[in-house]
Short mmCIF file of C-alpha atoms in Angstrom, two decimals:
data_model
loop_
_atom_site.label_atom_id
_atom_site.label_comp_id
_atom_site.label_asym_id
_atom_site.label_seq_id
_atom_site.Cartn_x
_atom_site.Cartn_y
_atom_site.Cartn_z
CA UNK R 726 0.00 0.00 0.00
CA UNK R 727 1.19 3.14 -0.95
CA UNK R 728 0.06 6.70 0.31
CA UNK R 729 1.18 10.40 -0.39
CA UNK R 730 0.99 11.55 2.94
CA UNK R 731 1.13 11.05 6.32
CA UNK R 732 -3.97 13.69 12.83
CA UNK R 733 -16.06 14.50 22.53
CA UNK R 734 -16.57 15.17 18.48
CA UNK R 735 -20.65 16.53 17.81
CA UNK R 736 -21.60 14.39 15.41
CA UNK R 737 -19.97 11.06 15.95
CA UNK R 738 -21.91 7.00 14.67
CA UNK R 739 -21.41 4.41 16.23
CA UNK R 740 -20.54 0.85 14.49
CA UNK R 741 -20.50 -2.16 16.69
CA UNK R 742 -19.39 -5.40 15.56
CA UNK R 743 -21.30 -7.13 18.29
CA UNK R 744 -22.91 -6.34 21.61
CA UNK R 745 -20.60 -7.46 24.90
CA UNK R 746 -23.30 -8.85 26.56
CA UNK R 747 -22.91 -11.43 29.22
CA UNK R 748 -23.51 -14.57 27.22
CA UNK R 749 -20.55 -15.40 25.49
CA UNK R 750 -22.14 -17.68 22.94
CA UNK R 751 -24.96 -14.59 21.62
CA UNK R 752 -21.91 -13.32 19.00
CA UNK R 753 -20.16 -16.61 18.63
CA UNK R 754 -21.82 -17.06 15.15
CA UNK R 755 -21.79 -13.15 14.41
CA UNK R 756 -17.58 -13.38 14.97
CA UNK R 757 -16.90 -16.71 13.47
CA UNK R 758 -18.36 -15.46 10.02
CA UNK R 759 -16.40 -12.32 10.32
CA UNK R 760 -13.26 -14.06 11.17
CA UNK R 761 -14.30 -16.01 7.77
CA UNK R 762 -15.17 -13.03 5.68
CA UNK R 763 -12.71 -10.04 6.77
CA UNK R 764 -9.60 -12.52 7.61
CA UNK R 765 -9.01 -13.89 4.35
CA UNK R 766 -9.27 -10.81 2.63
CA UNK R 767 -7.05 -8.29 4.80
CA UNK R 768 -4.83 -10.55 5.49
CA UNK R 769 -4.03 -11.42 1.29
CA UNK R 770 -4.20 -7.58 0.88
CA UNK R 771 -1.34 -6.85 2.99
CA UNK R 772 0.86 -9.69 1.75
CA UNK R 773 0.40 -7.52 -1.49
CA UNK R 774 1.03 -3.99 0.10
CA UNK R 775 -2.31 -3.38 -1.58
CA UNK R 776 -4.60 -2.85 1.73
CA UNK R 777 -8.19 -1.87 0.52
CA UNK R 778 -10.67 0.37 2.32
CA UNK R 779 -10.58 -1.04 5.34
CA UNK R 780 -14.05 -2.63 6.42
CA UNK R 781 -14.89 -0.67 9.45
CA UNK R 782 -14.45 2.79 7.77
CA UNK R 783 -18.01 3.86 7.00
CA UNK R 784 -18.29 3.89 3.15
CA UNK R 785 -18.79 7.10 0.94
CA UNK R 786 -17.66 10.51 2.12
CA UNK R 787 -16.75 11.17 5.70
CA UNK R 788 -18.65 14.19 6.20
CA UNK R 789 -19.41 12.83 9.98
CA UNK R 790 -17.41 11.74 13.39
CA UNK R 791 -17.82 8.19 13.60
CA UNK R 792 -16.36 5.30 15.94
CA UNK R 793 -15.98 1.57 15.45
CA UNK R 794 -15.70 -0.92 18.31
CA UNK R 795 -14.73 -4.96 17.64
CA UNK R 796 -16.93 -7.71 19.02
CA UNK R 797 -15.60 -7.80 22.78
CA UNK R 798 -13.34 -10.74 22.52
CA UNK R 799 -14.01 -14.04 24.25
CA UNK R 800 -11.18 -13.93 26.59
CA UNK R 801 -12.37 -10.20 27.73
CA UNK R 802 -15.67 -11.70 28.44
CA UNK R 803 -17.38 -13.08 31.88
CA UNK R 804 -16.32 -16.92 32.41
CA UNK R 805 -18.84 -19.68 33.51
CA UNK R 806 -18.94 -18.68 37.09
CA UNK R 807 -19.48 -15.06 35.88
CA UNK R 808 -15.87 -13.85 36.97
CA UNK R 809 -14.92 -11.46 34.34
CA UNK R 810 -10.71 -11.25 34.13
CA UNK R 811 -9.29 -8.00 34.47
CA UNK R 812 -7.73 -6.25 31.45
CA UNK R 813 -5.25 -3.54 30.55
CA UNK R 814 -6.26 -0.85 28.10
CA UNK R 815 -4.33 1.29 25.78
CA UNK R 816 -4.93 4.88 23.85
CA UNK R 817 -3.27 6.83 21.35
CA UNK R 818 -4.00 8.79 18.62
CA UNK R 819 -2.80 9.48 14.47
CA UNK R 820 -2.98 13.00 12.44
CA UNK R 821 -3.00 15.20 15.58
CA UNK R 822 -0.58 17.47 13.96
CA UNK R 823 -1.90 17.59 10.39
CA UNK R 824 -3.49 20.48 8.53
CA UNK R 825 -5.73 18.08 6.77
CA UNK R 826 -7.39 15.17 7.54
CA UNK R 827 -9.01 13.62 10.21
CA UNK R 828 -7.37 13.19 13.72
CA UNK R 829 -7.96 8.89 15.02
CA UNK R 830 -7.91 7.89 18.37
CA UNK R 831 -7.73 4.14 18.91
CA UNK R 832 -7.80 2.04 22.29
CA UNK R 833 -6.71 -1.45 22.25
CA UNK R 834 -7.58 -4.05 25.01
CA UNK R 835 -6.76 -7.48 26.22
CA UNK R 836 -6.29 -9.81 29.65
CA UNK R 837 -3.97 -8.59 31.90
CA UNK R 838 -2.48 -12.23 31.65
CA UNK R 839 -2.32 -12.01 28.27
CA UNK R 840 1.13 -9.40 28.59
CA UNK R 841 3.22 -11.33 27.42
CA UNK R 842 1.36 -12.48 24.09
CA UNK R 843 0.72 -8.54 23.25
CA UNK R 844 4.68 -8.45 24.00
CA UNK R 845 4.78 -11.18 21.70
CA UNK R 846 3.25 -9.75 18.63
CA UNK R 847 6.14 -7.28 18.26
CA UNK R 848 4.25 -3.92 18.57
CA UNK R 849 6.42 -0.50 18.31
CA UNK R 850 5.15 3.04 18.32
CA UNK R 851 3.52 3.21 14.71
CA UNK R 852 5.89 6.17 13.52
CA UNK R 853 8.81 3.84 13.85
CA UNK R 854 7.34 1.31 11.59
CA UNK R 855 7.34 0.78 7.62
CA UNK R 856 3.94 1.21 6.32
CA UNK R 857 4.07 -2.89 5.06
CA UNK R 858 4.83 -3.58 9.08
CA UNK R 859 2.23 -1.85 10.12
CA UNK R 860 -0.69 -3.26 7.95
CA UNK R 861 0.82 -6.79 9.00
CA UNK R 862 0.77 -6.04 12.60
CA UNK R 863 -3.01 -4.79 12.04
CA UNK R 864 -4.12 -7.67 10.36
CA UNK R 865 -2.62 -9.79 13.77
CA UNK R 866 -4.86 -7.43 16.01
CA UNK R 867 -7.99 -7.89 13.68
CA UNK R 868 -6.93 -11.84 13.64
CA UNK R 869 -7.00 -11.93 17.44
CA UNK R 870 -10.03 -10.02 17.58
CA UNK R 871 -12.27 -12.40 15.56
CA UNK R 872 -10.21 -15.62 16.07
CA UNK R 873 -13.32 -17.75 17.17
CA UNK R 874 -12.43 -21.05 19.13
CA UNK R 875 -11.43 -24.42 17.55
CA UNK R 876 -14.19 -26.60 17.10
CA UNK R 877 -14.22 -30.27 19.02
CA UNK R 878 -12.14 -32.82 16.90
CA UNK R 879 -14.82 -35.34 15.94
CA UNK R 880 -15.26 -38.85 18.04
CA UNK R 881 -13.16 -40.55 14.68
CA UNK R 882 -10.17 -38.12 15.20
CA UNK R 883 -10.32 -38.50 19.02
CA UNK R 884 -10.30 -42.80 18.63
CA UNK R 885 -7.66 -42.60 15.93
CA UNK R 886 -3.98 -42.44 17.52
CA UNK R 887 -3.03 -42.28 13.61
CA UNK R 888 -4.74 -38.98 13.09
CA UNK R 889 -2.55 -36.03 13.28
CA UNK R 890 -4.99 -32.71 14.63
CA UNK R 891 -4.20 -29.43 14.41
CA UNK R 892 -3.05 -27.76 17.82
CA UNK R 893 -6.61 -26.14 18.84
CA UNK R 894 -6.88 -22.17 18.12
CA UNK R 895 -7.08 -19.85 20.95
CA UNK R 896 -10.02 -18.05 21.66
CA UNK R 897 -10.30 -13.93 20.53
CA UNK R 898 -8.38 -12.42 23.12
CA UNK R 899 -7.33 -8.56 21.42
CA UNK R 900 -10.21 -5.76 21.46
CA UNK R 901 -9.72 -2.65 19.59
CA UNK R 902 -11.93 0.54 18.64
CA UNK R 903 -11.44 3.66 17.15
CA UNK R 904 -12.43 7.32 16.84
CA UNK R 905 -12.25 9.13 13.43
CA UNK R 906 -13.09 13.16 13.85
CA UNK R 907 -13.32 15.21 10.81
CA UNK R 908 -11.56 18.15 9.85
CA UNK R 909 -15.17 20.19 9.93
CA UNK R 910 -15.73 18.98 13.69
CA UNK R 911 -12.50 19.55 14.78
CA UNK R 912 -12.02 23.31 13.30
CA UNK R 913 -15.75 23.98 14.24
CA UNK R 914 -15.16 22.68 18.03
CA UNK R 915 -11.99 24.86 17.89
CA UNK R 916 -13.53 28.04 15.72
CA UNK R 917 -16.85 28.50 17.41
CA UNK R 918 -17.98 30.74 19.78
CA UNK R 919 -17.34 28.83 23.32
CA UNK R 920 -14.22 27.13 21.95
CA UNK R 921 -13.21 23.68 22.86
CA UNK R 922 -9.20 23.24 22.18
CA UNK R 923 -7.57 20.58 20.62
CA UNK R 924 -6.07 19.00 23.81
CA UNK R 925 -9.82 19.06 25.20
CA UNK R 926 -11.49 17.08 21.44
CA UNK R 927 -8.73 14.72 22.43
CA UNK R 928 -9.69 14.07 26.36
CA UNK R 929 -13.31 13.83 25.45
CA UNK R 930 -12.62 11.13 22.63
CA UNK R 931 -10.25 9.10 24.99
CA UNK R 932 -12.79 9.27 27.46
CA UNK R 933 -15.91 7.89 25.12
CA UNK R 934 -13.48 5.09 24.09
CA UNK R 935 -12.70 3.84 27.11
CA UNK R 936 -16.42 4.38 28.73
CA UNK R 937 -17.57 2.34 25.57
CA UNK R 938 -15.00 -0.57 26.30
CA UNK R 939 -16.30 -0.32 29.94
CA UNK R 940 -20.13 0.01 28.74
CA UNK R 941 -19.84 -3.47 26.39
CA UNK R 942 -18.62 -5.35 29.66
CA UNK R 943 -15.14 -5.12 29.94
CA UNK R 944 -13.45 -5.28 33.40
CA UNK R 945 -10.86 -2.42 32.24
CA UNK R 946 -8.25 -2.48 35.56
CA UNK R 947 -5.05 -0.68 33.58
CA UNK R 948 -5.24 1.83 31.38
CA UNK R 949 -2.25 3.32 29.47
CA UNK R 950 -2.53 6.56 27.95
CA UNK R 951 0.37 8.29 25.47
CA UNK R 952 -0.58 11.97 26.83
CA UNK R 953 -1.83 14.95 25.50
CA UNK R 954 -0.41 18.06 27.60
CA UNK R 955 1.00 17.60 30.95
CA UNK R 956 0.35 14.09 31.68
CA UNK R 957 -0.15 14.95 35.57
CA UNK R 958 -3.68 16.55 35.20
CA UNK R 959 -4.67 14.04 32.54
CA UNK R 960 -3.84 11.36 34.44
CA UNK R 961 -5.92 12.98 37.74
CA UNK R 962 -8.74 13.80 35.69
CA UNK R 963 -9.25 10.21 34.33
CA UNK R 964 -8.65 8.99 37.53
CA UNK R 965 -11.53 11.19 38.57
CA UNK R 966 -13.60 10.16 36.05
CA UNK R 967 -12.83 6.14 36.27
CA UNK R 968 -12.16 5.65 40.33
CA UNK R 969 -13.16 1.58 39.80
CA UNK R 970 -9.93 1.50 37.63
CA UNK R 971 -7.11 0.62 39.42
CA UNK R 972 -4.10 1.81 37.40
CA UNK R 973 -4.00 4.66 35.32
CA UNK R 974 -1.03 6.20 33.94
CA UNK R 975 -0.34 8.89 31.56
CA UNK R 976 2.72 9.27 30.27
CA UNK R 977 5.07 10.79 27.30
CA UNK R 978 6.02 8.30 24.80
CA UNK R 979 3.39 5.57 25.93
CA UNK R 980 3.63 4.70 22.94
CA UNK R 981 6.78 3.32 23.02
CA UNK R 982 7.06 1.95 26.36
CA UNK R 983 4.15 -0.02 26.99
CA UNK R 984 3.02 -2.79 23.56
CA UNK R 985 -0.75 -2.45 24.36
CA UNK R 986 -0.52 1.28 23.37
CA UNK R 987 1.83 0.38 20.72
CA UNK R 988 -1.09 -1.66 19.42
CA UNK R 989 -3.68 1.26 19.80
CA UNK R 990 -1.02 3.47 17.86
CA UNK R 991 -1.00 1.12 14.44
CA UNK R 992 -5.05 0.98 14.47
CA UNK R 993 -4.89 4.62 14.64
CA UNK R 994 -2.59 5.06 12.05
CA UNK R 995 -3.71 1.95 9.90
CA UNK R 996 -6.94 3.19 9.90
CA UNK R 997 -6.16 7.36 9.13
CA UNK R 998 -3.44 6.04 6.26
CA UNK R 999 -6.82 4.10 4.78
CA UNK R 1000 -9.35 7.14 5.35
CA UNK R 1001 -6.71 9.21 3.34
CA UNK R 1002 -5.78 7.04 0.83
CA UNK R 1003 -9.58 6.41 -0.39
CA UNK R 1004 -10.70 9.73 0.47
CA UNK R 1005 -13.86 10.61 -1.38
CA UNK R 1006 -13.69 14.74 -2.54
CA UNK R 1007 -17.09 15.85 -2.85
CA UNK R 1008 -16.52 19.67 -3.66
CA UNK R 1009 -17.60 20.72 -7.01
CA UNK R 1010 -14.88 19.94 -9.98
CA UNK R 1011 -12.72 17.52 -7.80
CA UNK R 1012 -15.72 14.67 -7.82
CA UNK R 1013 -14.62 13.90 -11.10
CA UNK R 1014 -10.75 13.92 -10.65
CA UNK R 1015 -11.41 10.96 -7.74
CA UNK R 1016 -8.97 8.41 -9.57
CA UNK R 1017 -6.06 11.50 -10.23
CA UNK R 1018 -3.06 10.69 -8.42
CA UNK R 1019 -2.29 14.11 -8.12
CA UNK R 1020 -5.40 14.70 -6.15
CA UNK R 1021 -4.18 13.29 -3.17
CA UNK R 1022 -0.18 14.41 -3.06
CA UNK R 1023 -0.57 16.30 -0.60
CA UNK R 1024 2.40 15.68 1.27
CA UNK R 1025 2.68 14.60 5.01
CA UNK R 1026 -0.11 17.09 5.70
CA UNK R 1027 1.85 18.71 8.54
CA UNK R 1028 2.43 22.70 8.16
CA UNK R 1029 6.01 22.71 7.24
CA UNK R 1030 5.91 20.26 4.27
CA UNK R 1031 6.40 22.25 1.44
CA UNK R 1032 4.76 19.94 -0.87
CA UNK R 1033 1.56 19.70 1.70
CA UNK R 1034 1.52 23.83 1.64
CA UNK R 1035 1.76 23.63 -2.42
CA UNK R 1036 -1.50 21.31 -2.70
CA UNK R 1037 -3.24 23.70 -0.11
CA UNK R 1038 -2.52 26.72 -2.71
CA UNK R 1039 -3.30 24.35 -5.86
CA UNK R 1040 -6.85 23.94 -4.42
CA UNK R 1041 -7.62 27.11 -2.78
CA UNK R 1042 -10.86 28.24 -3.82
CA UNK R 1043 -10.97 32.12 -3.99
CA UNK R 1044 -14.41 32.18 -1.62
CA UNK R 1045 -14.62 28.87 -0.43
CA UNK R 1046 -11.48 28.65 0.93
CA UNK R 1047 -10.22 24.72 0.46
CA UNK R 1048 -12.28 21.10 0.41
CA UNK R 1049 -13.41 19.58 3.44
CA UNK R 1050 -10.27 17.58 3.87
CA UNK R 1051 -8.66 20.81 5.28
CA UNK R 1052 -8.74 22.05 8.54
CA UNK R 1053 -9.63 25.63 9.02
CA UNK R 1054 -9.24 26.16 12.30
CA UNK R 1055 -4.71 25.93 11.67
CA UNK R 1056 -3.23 28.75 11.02
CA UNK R 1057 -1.69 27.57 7.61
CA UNK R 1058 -4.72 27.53 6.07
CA UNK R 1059 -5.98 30.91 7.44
CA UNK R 1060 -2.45 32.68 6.81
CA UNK R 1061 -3.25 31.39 2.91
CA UNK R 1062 -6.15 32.55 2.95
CA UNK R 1063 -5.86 35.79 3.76
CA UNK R 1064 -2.38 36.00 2.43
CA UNK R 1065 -1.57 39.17 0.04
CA UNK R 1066 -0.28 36.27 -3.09
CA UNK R 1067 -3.93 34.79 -2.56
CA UNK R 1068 -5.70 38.10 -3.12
CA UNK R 1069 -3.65 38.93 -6.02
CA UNK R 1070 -4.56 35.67 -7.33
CA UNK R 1071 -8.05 35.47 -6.89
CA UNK R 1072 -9.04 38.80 -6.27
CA UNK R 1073 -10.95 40.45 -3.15
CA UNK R 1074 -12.33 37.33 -0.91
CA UNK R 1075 -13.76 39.33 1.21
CA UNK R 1076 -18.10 39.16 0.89
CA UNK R 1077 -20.55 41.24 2.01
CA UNK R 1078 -24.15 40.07 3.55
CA UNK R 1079 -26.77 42.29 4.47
CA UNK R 1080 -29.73 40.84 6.40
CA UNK R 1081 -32.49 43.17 8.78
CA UNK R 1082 -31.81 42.22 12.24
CA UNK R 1083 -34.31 42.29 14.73
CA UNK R 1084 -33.82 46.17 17.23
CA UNK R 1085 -30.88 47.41 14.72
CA UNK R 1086 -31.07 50.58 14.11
CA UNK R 1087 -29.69 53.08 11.25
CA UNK R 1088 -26.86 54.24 13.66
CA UNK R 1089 -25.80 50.88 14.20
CA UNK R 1090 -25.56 50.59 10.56
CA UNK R 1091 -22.50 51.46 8.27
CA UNK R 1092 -22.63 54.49 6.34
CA UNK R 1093 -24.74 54.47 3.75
CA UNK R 1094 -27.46 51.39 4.71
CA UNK R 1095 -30.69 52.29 5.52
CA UNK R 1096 -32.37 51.70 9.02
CA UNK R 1097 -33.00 48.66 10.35
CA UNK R 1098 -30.06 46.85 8.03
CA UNK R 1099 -26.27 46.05 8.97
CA UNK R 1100 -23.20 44.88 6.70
CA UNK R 1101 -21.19 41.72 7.35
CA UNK R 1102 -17.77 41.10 6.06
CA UNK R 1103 -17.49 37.11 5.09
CA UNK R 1104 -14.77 35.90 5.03
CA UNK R 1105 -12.89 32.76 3.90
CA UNK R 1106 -12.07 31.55 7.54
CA UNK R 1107 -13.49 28.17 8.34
CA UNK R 1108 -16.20 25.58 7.75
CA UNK R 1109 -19.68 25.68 9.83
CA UNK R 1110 -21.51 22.61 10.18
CA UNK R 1111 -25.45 22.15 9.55
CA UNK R 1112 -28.39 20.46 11.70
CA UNK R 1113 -27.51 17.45 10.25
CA UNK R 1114 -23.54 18.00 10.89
CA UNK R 1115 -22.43 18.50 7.36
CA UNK R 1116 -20.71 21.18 6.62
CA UNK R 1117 -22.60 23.67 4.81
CA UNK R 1118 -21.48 24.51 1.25
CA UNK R 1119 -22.34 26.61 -2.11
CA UNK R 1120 -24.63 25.48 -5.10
CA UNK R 1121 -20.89 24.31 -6.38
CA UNK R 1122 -20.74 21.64 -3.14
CA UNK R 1123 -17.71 23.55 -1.95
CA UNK R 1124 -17.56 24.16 1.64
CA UNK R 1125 -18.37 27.73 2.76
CA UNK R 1126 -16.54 29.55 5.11
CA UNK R 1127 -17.60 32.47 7.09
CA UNK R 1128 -15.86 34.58 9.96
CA UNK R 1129 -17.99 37.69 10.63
CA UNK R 1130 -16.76 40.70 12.58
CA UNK R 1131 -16.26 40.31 16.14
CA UNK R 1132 -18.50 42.93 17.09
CA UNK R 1133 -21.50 41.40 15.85
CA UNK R 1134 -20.60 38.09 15.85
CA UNK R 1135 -22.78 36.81 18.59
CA UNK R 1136 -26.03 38.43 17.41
CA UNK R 1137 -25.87 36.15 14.28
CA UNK R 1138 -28.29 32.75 14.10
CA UNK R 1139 -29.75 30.57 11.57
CA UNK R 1140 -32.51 32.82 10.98
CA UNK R 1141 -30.34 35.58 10.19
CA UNK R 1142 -28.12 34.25 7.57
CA UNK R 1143 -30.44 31.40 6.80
CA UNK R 1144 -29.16 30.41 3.43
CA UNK R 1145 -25.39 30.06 4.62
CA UNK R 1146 -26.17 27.35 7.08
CA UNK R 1147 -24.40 28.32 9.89
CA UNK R 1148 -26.38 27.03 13.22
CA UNK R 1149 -23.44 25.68 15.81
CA UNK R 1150 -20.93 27.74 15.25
CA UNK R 1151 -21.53 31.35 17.36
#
């Protein structure tokens, strides 16, 4: 597989490969015709370094949040006397950094006992790995996940001391899940109004992922977090939040120290690398250019990558600002934006909106409107999101972009600018 590049969301779906549930046998079928359907075909893919879509990205355009959780693993689940075994948990994240893209947060799971098998596997902290070791190493974790157990050897095999049987499989013993956000929901949660920082989108989604391990049955007693900020606070405020869990730590370079967040690390980057590589551009005039290579170099997508910056400029769009892959909220795409070779380029991109506002009055107004009416200056800042948490866009499908002046910025609503979509964002 090859790639040109390469980081609590609103509007996040869930996808559940199977209910926890106390009865162990309710998703036995559901996993063992997964194991028999996804196995096969990952697993040929990456022999071939020719990884597809993965299966638990939500097809067509991500224009939403979403999260995917595996079926909770046998070994994770309650035994016959109803003892459930106590498991360590791991987070990290992929694209955090990125101008473009979405930013994944993963969690990976498994037995407490089972340490030395996850040691086993030979994780590392994704960024040291080739992109051919890391869809290998993924295709372990989704073969552990699913692995369903051996089935009895018949009474013939049993009575024959001639018959040579296979050494019985091991039940599904790894759990994963991940977060996807999109670019809108993370500049929108960072743009809006009442801002919520990047630091904070990440502490919310590593708290839904391990409340939704915890929610599907899983006796989560470790937890292992790669931090975001200073790891003291993080770690107190998840100990807050989870007092039944007996070890917490947050640490720098998690990642690298302890294999079950190694394993979280390569579904979040397995699964970003995929999202990117079969990204689905719905703006108007780039629908068409889907199967162009040159469509997606874009580089590493992090600031300073020249060749990321020139595929920001080749698709700046003089009102719209750039497609919904971007992220508005960083300030590489605002400083292009608004940058003086842009408006030589494309002209003024500034817009002006004028709309009657309920108790304006004329000397409110700039010089020249009449009573009762106020001017807006539009510009191309970032993208709002709709009621139904797309971004909004032009008749072109382009996604629009508005920043209004500060002074009035809290006075605007739907009803105001109605036909510009923007509902969540002041």
């Amino acid at each position: 597989m090859d790639i040109d590049g390469l980081d609590d969301c609103d509007n996040v779906s869930i996808v559940d490969d199977g209910d926890a549930g106390d009865d162990a046998g309710d998703d036995a079928g559901e996993s063992t015709a997964m194991a028999g359907a996804v196995q096969p075909r990952i697993s040929a893919a990456a022999a071939e370094n020719t990884l597809p879509r993965l299966p638990h990205i939500p097809p067509g355009p991500c224009t939403e949040s979403w999260t995917h959780f595996s079926a909770v693993p046998l070994a994770c689940r309650p035994d016959a006397a109803g003892s459930r075994p106590p498991c360590m948990l791991g987070v990290d994240e992929a694209g955090r950094g990125p101008v473009l893209g979405p930013m994944v947060y993963a969690i990976c799971y498994a037995p407490v006992a089972k340490l030395d098998a996850v040691k086993a596997m030979g994780f590392a902290d994704s960024k040291v790995l080739k992109e051919s070791q890391r869809d290998a190493l993924f295709v372990r974790i989704v073969q552990e996940s699913e692995q369903p157990p051996a089935a009895a050897p018949s009474s013939d095999q049993r009575a024959s001391n001639d018959t040579q049987t296979e050494p019985e499989a091991e039940a599904a013993w790894l759990g994963w899940a991940v977060t996807a956000c999109t670019p809108q929901d993370i500049s929108s949660a960072m743009l809006k109004r009442s801002k919520t920082s990047l630091n904070e989108v990440a502490h919310d989604t590593t708290i839904a992922l391990i409340r939704g391990a915890i929610d599907r049955g899983v006796n989560v007693q470790e937890v292992y977090v790669d931090t975001v900020g200073p790891p003291e606070p993080y770690q107190a405020k998840l100990e807050r939040l989870f007092p039944r869990i007996g070890k917490i730590r947050v640490t720098k370079k998690a990642d690298s120290l302890f294999p079950i967040v190694s394993a979280a690390s390569i579904c979040a980057k397995v699964t970003r690398d995929s999202m990117l590589k079969h990204w689905e551009f719905v703006e108007h005039g780039l629908e068409t250019e889907q199967a162009s290579p040159s469509l997606r170099e874009f580089g590493s997508g992090y600031p300073g990558d020249p060749k990321t910056v020139a595929w920001l400029k080749k698709q700046q769009h003089p009102v719209f600002g750039f497609p919904r892959l971007v992220r508005f909220s960083w300030s590489t795409a605002t400083k292009l934006v608004e940058s003086p070779e842009a408006v030589a380029k494309h002209g003024s991109a500034n817009v002006c909106w004028r709309y009657t506002g309920e108790g304006d009055s004329a000397s409110e107004s700039k010089p020249g409107a009449s009573a009762g009416k106020k001017e807006y200056r539009i510009t191309t800042r970032f993208a709002q999101t709709t009621a139904s948490g797309s971004a909004g866009h032009d008749a072109d499908g382009r996604v629009a972009k508005k920043s209004l002046a500060r002074k009035h910025a809290g006075r605007v609503t739907s009803q105001t600018l109605p036909d510009l979509g923007i509902l969540s964002a002041f």
